[in-house]
């Protein structure tokens, strides 16, 4: 599969707290200030990391960032997010300066949450992941981890964490660029180098 090279567009984030389960709320908040994301099937989103402080919330820290994985030609579309304030499920988060990072090949990649159609059935989920990897010509091994849920329109969606190992450099970049499963604009199927 030939596609335009992608990069990670990383924005600093400042604020107090946001919900742990904020993938859908973050996508909604971005789409309020940047309507282009609705139609853009090339974008992947990483949920914002922070320290869990209880009551379903995480603390935004100086290291917290908003990361969009996009084709190089789309960078100018998303730069205007810098300086905006997002309303993430009633919590305010200010988007600061940005930098771009190239995708780095790694032999093992991890995604915190991958969802597929009928993903609540683990055997169907595994069959779909296997099929998608074949379509991307990725021959690494995958391991399904914890079953997780997240909320979309007040509905619980089921997914799993996924670790893919034994990747070549080309396969690693292809998996990072394409992801697996659906709901990529909501933080799902976003693969990063695995750290033991």
Coordinates of N, CA and C in Angstrom, one line a residue:
X1 N 0.8 -1.2 0.0 CA 0.0 0.0 0.0 C 0.9 1.2 0.0
X2 N 0.7 2.1 -1.0 CA 1.5 3.3 -1.1 C 0.7 4.5 -0.5
X3 N 1.3 5.2 0.4 CA 0.6 6.4 0.9 C 1.6 7.4 1.2
X4 N 1.1 8.6 1.3 CA 2.0 9.8 1.5 C 2.6 9.6 2.9
X5 N 3.9 9.9 3.1 CA 4.5 9.8 4.4 C 3.8 10.7 5.5
X6 N 3.7 10.1 6.7 CA 3.0 10.9 7.8 C 4.1 11.3 8.8
X7 N 3.7 12.3 9.6 CA 4.5 12.8 10.7 C 3.5 13.0 11.9
X8 N 4.1 13.1 13.1 CA 3.3 13.4 14.3 C 3.4 14.9 14.5
X9 N 2.3 15.6 14.6 CA 2.2 17.0 14.9 C 1.9 17.1 16.4
X10 N 2.9 17.5 17.2 CA 2.7 17.5 18.6 C 2.6 18.9 19.2
X11 N 1.4 19.1 19.9 CA 1.1 20.4 20.5 C 1.3 20.3 22.0
X12 N 1.9 21.3 22.6 CA 1.9 21.4 24.1 C 0.4 21.6 24.5
X13 N 0.1 21.1 25.7 CA -1.3 21.3 26.2 C -1.1 21.8 27.6
X14 N -1.9 22.8 28.0 CA -1.9 23.3 29.3 C -3.4 23.4 29.8
X15 N -3.6 23.2 31.1 CA -4.9 23.2 31.7 C -4.8 22.5 33.0
X16 N -5.9 22.1 33.6 CA -5.9 21.5 34.9 C -6.2 20.0 34.8
X17 N -7.4 19.6 34.5 CA -7.7 18.2 34.4 C -8.6 17.9 33.1
X18 N -8.6 16.7 32.7 CA -9.6 16.2 31.7 C -10.0 14.8 32.0
X19 N -11.1 14.3 31.5 CA -11.5 12.9 31.8 C -10.5 11.9 31.2
X20 N -10.3 10.8 31.9 CA -9.5 9.7 31.4 C -10.0 9.3 30.1
X21 N -11.3 9.0 30.0 CA -11.9 8.6 28.7 C -12.3 9.9 27.9
X22 N -11.4 10.4 27.1 CA -11.7 11.7 26.5 C -11.5 11.6 24.9
X23 N -11.3 10.4 24.4 CA -11.1 10.3 22.9 C -12.1 11.0 22.1
X24 N -13.4 10.6 22.3 CA -14.5 11.2 21.6 C -14.7 12.7 21.9
X25 N -14.6 13.0 23.2 CA -14.7 14.5 23.6 C -13.6 15.3 22.9
X26 N -12.4 14.8 22.8 CA -11.3 15.5 22.3 C -11.5 15.7 20.8
X27 N -11.9 14.7 20.1 CA -12.3 14.8 18.6 C -13.4 15.8 18.4
X28 N -14.4 15.8 19.3 CA -15.5 16.8 19.2 C -15.0 18.2 19.4
X29 N -14.1 18.4 20.4 CA -13.6 19.7 20.7 C -12.7 20.2 19.5
X30 N -11.9 19.4 18.9 CA -11.1 19.8 17.8 C -12.0 20.2 16.6
X31 N -13.0 19.3 16.4 CA -13.9 19.6 15.2 C -14.7 20.9 15.4
X32 N -14.9 21.4 16.6 CA -15.6 22.7 16.8 C -14.7 23.8 16.3
X33 N -13.4 23.7 16.5 CA -12.5 24.8 16.1 C -11.9 24.6 14.7
X34 N -11.9 23.3 14.2 CA -11.3 23.0 13.0 C -12.1 22.0 12.2
X35 N -13.1 22.5 11.5 CA -14.1 21.6 10.8 C -13.5 20.6 9.9
X36 N -12.3 20.9 9.3 CA -11.7 20.0 8.3 C -11.5 18.6 8.8
X37 N -11.4 18.4 10.1 CA -11.1 17.1 10.7 C -12.3 16.1 10.4
X38 N -13.5 16.7 10.3 CA -14.7 15.8 10.0 C -14.5 15.0 8.7
X39 N -14.0 15.6 7.6 CA -13.9 15.0 6.3 C -12.5 14.3 6.2
X40 N -11.6 14.5 7.0 CA -10.2 14.1 6.8 C -10.1 12.6 7.3
X41 N -10.0 11.7 6.4 CA -9.8 10.3 6.7 C -8.4 9.9 6.9
X42 N -7.5 10.9 6.7 CA -6.0 10.5 6.8 C -5.5 10.8 8.2
X43 N -6.3 11.4 9.1 CA -5.7 11.8 10.4 C -5.9 10.7 11.5
X44 N -4.9 10.6 12.3 CA -5.0 9.8 13.5 C -4.7 10.7 14.7
X45 N -5.3 10.3 15.9 CA -5.2 11.1 17.1 C -4.7 10.3 18.2
X46 N -3.8 10.8 19.0 CA -3.4 10.2 20.2 C -4.1 10.9 21.4
X47 N -4.6 10.1 22.3 CA -5.2 10.8 23.5 C -4.2 11.4 24.3
X48 N -4.5 12.4 25.1 CA -3.6 13.2 25.9 C -3.2 12.3 27.2
X49 N -2.0 12.2 27.4 CA -1.5 11.5 28.6 C -1.4 12.4 29.8
X50 N -1.6 11.8 31.0 CA -1.5 12.6 32.2 C -1.6 11.6 33.4
X51 N -1.4 12.2 34.6 CA -1.4 11.3 35.8 C -2.8 11.2 36.3
X52 N -3.2 9.9 36.6 CA -4.6 9.7 37.1 C -4.7 10.2 38.5
X53 N -5.7 11.0 38.7 CA -5.9 11.6 40.1 C -7.2 11.2 40.7
X54 N -7.8 10.2 40.2 CA -9.1 9.7 40.7 C -10.3 10.3 40.1
X55 N -11.5 9.8 40.4 CA -12.7 10.3 40.0 C -12.8 10.4 38.5
X56 N -12.2 9.5 37.8 CA -12.2 9.5 36.3 C -11.5 10.6 35.6
X57 N -10.5 11.2 36.3 CA -9.8 12.4 35.7 C -8.3 12.2 35.7
X58 N -7.7 12.8 34.7 CA -6.2 12.9 34.7 C -5.8 14.3 34.8
X59 N -4.6 14.5 35.4 CA -4.0 15.8 35.6 C -3.2 16.2 34.3
X60 N -3.4 17.3 33.8 CA -2.6 17.8 32.6 C -1.3 18.2 33.2
X61 N -0.1 17.7 32.7 CA 1.2 18.0 33.2 C 1.9 18.8 32.1
X62 N 3.1 19.4 32.5 CA 3.9 20.1 31.5 C 4.3 19.2 30.3
X63 N 4.3 17.9 30.6 CA 4.7 16.9 29.5 C 3.5 16.5 28.6
X64 N 2.3 16.9 29.0 CA 1.1 16.5 28.3 C 1.1 17.1 26.9
X65 N 0.7 16.3 25.9 CA 0.7 16.9 24.5 C -0.5 16.3 23.7
X66 N -0.9 17.1 22.8 CA -1.9 16.6 21.8 C -1.1 16.2 20.6
X67 N -1.3 15.0 20.1 CA -0.6 14.5 18.9 C -1.6 14.1 17.8
X68 N -1.3 14.7 16.6 CA -2.1 14.3 15.5 C -1.1 13.6 14.5
X69 N -1.5 12.5 14.0 CA -0.6 11.8 13.0 C -1.2 12.1 11.6
X70 N -0.5 12.8 10.8 CA -1.1 13.3 9.5 C -0.1 13.2 8.4
X71 N -0.6 13.2 7.1 CA 0.3 13.3 6.0 C 1.0 14.6 6.0
X72 N 2.3 14.7 5.5 CA 3.1 15.9 5.5 C 2.3 17.0 4.9
X73 N 1.6 16.8 3.8 CA 0.9 17.8 3.0 C -0.2 18.5 3.8
X74 N -0.6 17.8 4.9 CA -1.8 18.4 5.7 C -1.4 19.2 6.9
X75 N 0.0 19.4 7.1 CA 0.4 20.1 8.3 C -0.2 21.5 8.4
X76 N -0.2 22.2 7.2 CA -0.8 23.6 7.3 C -2.2 23.6 7.7
X77 N -3.0 22.6 7.4 CA -4.4 22.5 7.8 C -4.6 22.5 9.3
X78 N -3.6 21.9 10.0 CA -3.8 21.7 11.5 C -3.0 22.7 12.4
X79 N -2.1 23.4 11.7 CA -1.3 24.4 12.5 C -2.2 25.4 13.2
X80 N -3.4 25.8 12.7 CA -4.2 26.8 13.4 C -4.7 26.3 14.7
X81 N -4.6 25.0 15.1 CA -5.0 24.6 16.4 C -4.1 25.3 17.5
X82 N -2.9 25.6 17.2 CA -2.0 26.3 18.2 C -2.7 27.6 18.7
X83 N -2.7 27.8 20.0 CA -3.3 29.0 20.5 C -4.8 28.9 20.8
X84 N -5.4 27.8 20.4 CA -6.9 27.6 20.6 C -7.1 27.0 22.0
X85 N -8.3 27.3 22.6 CA -8.7 26.6 23.8 C -9.8 25.6 23.5
X86 N -9.6 24.4 23.9 CA -10.6 23.3 23.6 C -11.4 23.1 24.8
X87 N -12.7 22.8 24.6 CA -13.6 22.4 25.7 C -13.7 20.9 25.5
X88 N -13.1 20.2 26.4 CA -13.1 18.7 26.4 C -14.0 18.2 27.5
X89 N -15.2 17.9 27.1 CA -16.2 17.4 28.1 C -16.3 18.4 29.3
X90 N -16.4 19.7 29.0 CA -16.6 20.7 30.0 C -15.3 21.1 30.7
X91 N -14.1 20.5 30.3 CA -12.8 20.9 30.9 C -12.1 21.7 29.8
X92 N -11.4 22.8 30.2 CA -10.7 23.6 29.3 C -9.2 23.2 29.2
X93 N -8.8 23.1 27.9 CA -7.4 22.8 27.7 C -6.9 23.7 26.6
X94 N -5.8 24.4 26.9 CA -5.2 25.4 25.9 C -4.1 24.7 25.1
X95 N -4.2 24.8 23.8 CA -3.3 24.2 22.9 C -2.1 25.2 22.6
X96 N -0.9 24.7 22.9 CA 0.2 25.6 22.7 C 1.1 25.4 21.5
X97 N 2.4 25.7 21.7 CA 3.3 25.6 20.5 C 3.4 24.1 20.0
X98 N 3.8 24.0 18.8 CA 3.9 22.7 18.2 C 5.2 22.4 17.6
X99 N 5.5 21.1 17.5 CA 6.7 20.6 16.7 C 6.3 19.4 16.0
X100 N 7.1 19.0 15.0 CA 6.8 17.8 14.2 C 7.8 16.8 14.5
X101 N 7.4 15.5 14.5 CA 8.3 14.4 14.8 C 8.1 13.4 13.7
X102 N 9.2 12.9 13.2 CA 9.2 11.8 12.2 C 8.8 10.5 12.9
X103 N 8.2 9.6 12.1 CA 7.9 8.3 12.7 C 9.2 7.4 12.7
X104 N 9.4 6.8 13.8 CA 10.7 6.1 14.0 C 10.4 4.6 14.0
X105 N 11.0 3.8 13.1 CA 10.8 2.4 13.0 C 11.2 1.7 14.4
X106 N 10.4 0.8 14.8 CA 10.7 0.0 16.0 C 10.2 -1.4 15.7
X107 N 10.9 -2.4 16.3 CA 10.6 -3.8 16.0 C 9.2 -4.2 16.7
X108 N 8.9 -3.5 17.7 CA 7.6 -3.8 18.4 C 6.8 -2.5 18.6
X109 N 5.5 -2.5 18.3 CA 4.7 -1.3 18.4 C 3.5 -1.7 19.3
X110 N 3.0 -0.7 20.0 CA 1.9 -0.9 20.9 C 0.8 0.2 20.7
X111 N -0.5 -0.3 20.8 CA -1.6 0.7 20.8 C -2.4 0.4 22.1
X112 N -2.7 1.4 22.8 CA -3.5 1.3 24.1 C -4.9 0.8 23.8
X113 N -5.5 1.2 22.7 CA -6.9 0.8 22.4 C -7.1 0.7 20.9
X114 N -7.5 -0.5 20.5 CA -7.9 -0.8 19.1 C -9.3 -1.3 19.1
X115 N -10.2 -0.7 18.2 CA -11.6 -1.2 18.1 C -11.8 -1.6 16.6
X116 N -12.7 -2.6 16.5 CA -13.2 -3.1 15.2 C -14.7 -3.3 15.3
X117 N -15.3 -3.5 14.1 CA -16.7 -3.9 14.1 C -16.8 -5.2 14.8
X118 N -17.9 -5.4 15.6 CA -18.1 -6.6 16.4 C -16.9 -7.0 17.3
X119 N -16.2 -5.9 17.7 CA -14.9 -6.2 18.5 C -15.2 -6.7 19.9
X120 N -16.4 -6.7 20.4 CA -16.7 -7.3 21.7 C -16.4 -8.8 21.7
X121 N -16.5 -9.4 20.6 CA -16.1 -10.9 20.5 C -14.7 -11.0 20.1
X122 N -13.9 -11.5 21.1 CA -12.4 -11.4 20.9 C -11.9 -12.2 19.7
X123 N -12.6 -13.4 19.4 CA -12.1 -14.2 18.3 C -12.4 -13.4 17.0
X124 N -13.5 -12.7 16.9 CA -13.8 -11.9 15.7 C -12.8 -10.7 15.6
X125 N -12.5 -10.2 16.7 CA -11.5 -9.1 16.8 C -10.2 -9.5 16.3
X126 N -9.7 -10.7 16.8 CA -8.4 -11.2 16.3 C -8.4 -11.5 14.8
X127 N -9.5 -12.1 14.3 CA -9.6 -12.4 12.9 C -9.5 -11.1 12.0
X128 N -10.2 -10.0 12.5 CA -10.2 -8.7 11.8 C -8.8 -8.1 11.8
X129 N -8.1 -8.2 13.0 CA -6.7 -7.6 13.1 C -5.8 -8.4 12.1
X130 N -5.9 -9.7 12.1 CA -5.1 -10.5 11.2 C -5.4 -10.1 9.8
X131 N -6.6 -9.9 9.4 CA -7.0 -9.6 8.0 C -6.4 -8.2 7.6
X132 N -6.5 -7.2 8.6 CA -6.0 -5.9 8.3 C -4.5 -5.9 8.1
X133 N -3.8 -6.7 9.0 CA -2.3 -6.7 8.9 C -1.9 -7.3 7.6
X134 N -2.7 -8.4 7.1 CA -2.4 -9.0 5.8 C -2.5 -8.0 4.7
X135 N -3.6 -7.2 4.8 CA -3.9 -6.1 3.7 C -2.7 -5.1 3.7
X136 N -2.1 -4.9 4.8 CA -1.0 -3.9 4.9 C 0.4 -4.6 4.6
X137 N 0.3 -5.9 4.4 CA 1.5 -6.7 4.1 C 2.5 -6.7 5.3
X138 N 1.9 -6.8 6.5 CA 2.7 -6.8 7.7 C 2.6 -8.2 8.3
X139 N 3.8 -8.8 8.5 CA 3.9 -10.2 8.9 C 4.3 -10.4 10.3
X140 N 4.4 -9.3 11.1 CA 4.7 -9.4 12.5 C 3.7 -10.3 13.3
X141 N 4.0 -10.5 14.5 CA 3.1 -11.3 15.4 C 2.3 -10.2 16.3
X142 N 1.1 -10.5 16.5 CA 0.3 -9.6 17.4 C -0.2 -10.4 18.6
X143 N -0.3 -9.6 19.7 CA -0.8 -10.1 21.0 C -1.9 -9.2 21.4
X144 N -3.0 -9.8 21.8 CA -4.1 -9.0 22.2 C -4.0 -8.9 23.8
X145 N -4.1 -7.7 24.3 CA -4.0 -7.4 25.7 C -5.3 -7.2 26.4
X146 N -5.4 -6.2 27.3 CA -6.5 -5.9 28.1 C -7.7 -5.5 27.2
X147 N -8.9 -6.0 27.6 CA -10.1 -5.5 27.1 C -10.4 -4.2 27.7
X148 N -10.8 -3.2 26.9 CA -11.1 -1.8 27.4 C -12.4 -1.3 26.8
X149 N -13.0 -0.3 27.4 CA -14.1 0.3 26.8 C -13.9 1.8 26.8
X150 N -14.6 2.5 25.8 CA -14.6 3.9 25.9 C -15.9 4.4 25.3
X151 N -16.3 5.6 25.6 CA -17.6 6.1 25.3 C -17.7 7.0 24.1
X152 N -18.7 6.7 23.2 CA -19.0 7.5 22.0 C -20.5 7.7 22.1
X153 N -20.9 9.0 22.1 CA -22.3 9.3 22.1 C -23.1 8.5 23.2
X154 N -22.5 8.5 24.4 CA -23.1 7.8 25.6 C -23.2 6.3 25.4
X155 N -22.5 5.7 24.4 CA -22.5 4.3 24.2 C -21.1 3.7 24.4
X156 N -21.1 2.6 25.1 CA -19.8 2.0 25.4 C -19.3 1.2 24.2
X157 N -18.1 1.5 23.8 CA -17.5 0.7 22.7 C -16.3 -0.1 23.2
X158 N -16.3 -1.4 22.8 CA -15.3 -2.3 23.3 C -14.1 -2.3 22.4
X159 N -12.9 -2.4 23.0 CA -11.7 -2.6 22.2 C -10.6 -3.3 23.1
X160 N -9.4 -3.4 22.6 CA -8.3 -4.1 23.3 C -7.0 -3.4 23.0
X161 N -6.1 -3.6 24.0 CA -4.8 -3.1 23.7 C -4.1 -4.1 22.8
X162 N -3.2 -3.7 21.9 CA -2.6 -4.6 20.9 C -1.1 -4.3 20.9
X163 N -0.3 -5.4 20.9 CA 1.2 -5.3 20.8 C 1.5 -6.1 19.5
X164 N 2.2 -5.4 18.6 CA 2.7 -6.1 17.4 C 4.2 -6.1 17.4
X165 N 4.8 -7.3 17.3 CA 6.2 -7.5 17.4 C 6.8 -8.2 16.1
X166 N 8.2 -8.3 16.1 CA 8.9 -8.9 15.0 C 8.6 -8.1 13.7
X167 N 8.6 -6.8 13.7 CA 8.4 -6.0 12.6 C 9.7 -5.6 11.9
X168 N 9.7 -5.5 10.6 CA 10.8 -4.9 9.8 C 10.6 -3.4 9.9
X169 N 11.6 -2.6 9.5 CA 11.5 -1.2 9.6 C 10.4 -0.7 8.7
X170 N 10.2 -1.3 7.5 CA 9.1 -0.9 6.6 C 7.8 -1.2 7.1
X171 N 7.6 -2.4 7.7 CA 6.4 -2.8 8.3 C 6.0 -1.9 9.5
X172 N 7.0 -1.5 10.3 CA 6.8 -0.7 11.5 C 6.3 0.7 11.1
X173 N 6.9 1.3 10.0 CA 6.4 2.6 9.6 C 5.0 2.5 9.0
X174 N 4.8 1.4 8.2 CA 3.4 1.2 7.6 C 2.4 1.1 8.7
X175 N 2.6 0.3 9.7 CA 1.7 0.2 10.8 C 1.4 1.5 11.5
X176 N 2.5 2.3 11.8 CA 2.3 3.6 12.4 C 1.5 4.5 11.5
X177 N 1.7 4.5 10.2 CA 1.0 5.4 9.3 C -0.4 5.0 9.1
X178 N -0.7 3.7 9.1 CA -2.1 3.2 8.8 C -2.9 2.9 10.0
X179 N -2.3 2.4 11.1 CA -3.0 2.0 12.2 C -3.8 0.8 12.0
X180 N -4.6 0.3 12.9 CA -5.5 -0.8 12.8 C -6.8 -0.5 13.4
X181 N -7.9 -1.1 12.9 CA -9.2 -0.9 13.4 C -9.8 0.5 13.0
X182 N -10.8 0.9 13.7 CA -11.5 2.1 13.4 C -11.4 3.2 14.5
X183 N -12.2 4.2 14.3 CA -12.2 5.4 15.3 C -10.8 6.0 15.5
X184 N -10.0 6.1 14.5 CA -8.7 6.7 14.7 C -8.7 8.1 15.1
X185 N -9.7 8.9 14.7 CA -9.8 10.3 15.1 C -10.1 10.4 16.6
X186 N -10.5 9.3 17.2 CA -10.8 9.3 18.6 C -9.8 8.7 19.5
X187 N -8.6 8.5 19.0 CA -7.5 8.0 19.8 C -7.3 6.5 19.7
X188 N -8.1 5.8 18.8 CA -7.9 4.3 18.7 C -7.0 4.0 17.6
X189 N -6.3 2.8 17.7 CA -5.4 2.3 16.7 C -4.2 3.1 16.4
X190 N -3.8 3.9 17.4 CA -2.6 4.7 17.3 C -1.4 3.9 17.9
X191 N -0.5 3.6 17.0 CA 0.7 2.7 17.4 C 1.9 3.5 17.6
X192 N 2.6 3.1 18.7 CA 3.9 3.8 19.1 C 4.9 2.7 19.4
X193 N 6.2 3.1 19.4 CA 7.2 2.1 19.8 C 6.9 1.6 21.2
X194 N 7.0 0.3 21.4 CA 6.8 -0.4 22.7 C 8.0 -0.2 23.6
X195 N 7.7 0.3 24.8 CA 8.7 0.4 25.8 C 8.4 -0.7 26.9
X196 N 9.3 -1.6 27.1 CA 9.1 -2.6 28.1 C 9.0 -2.0 29.5

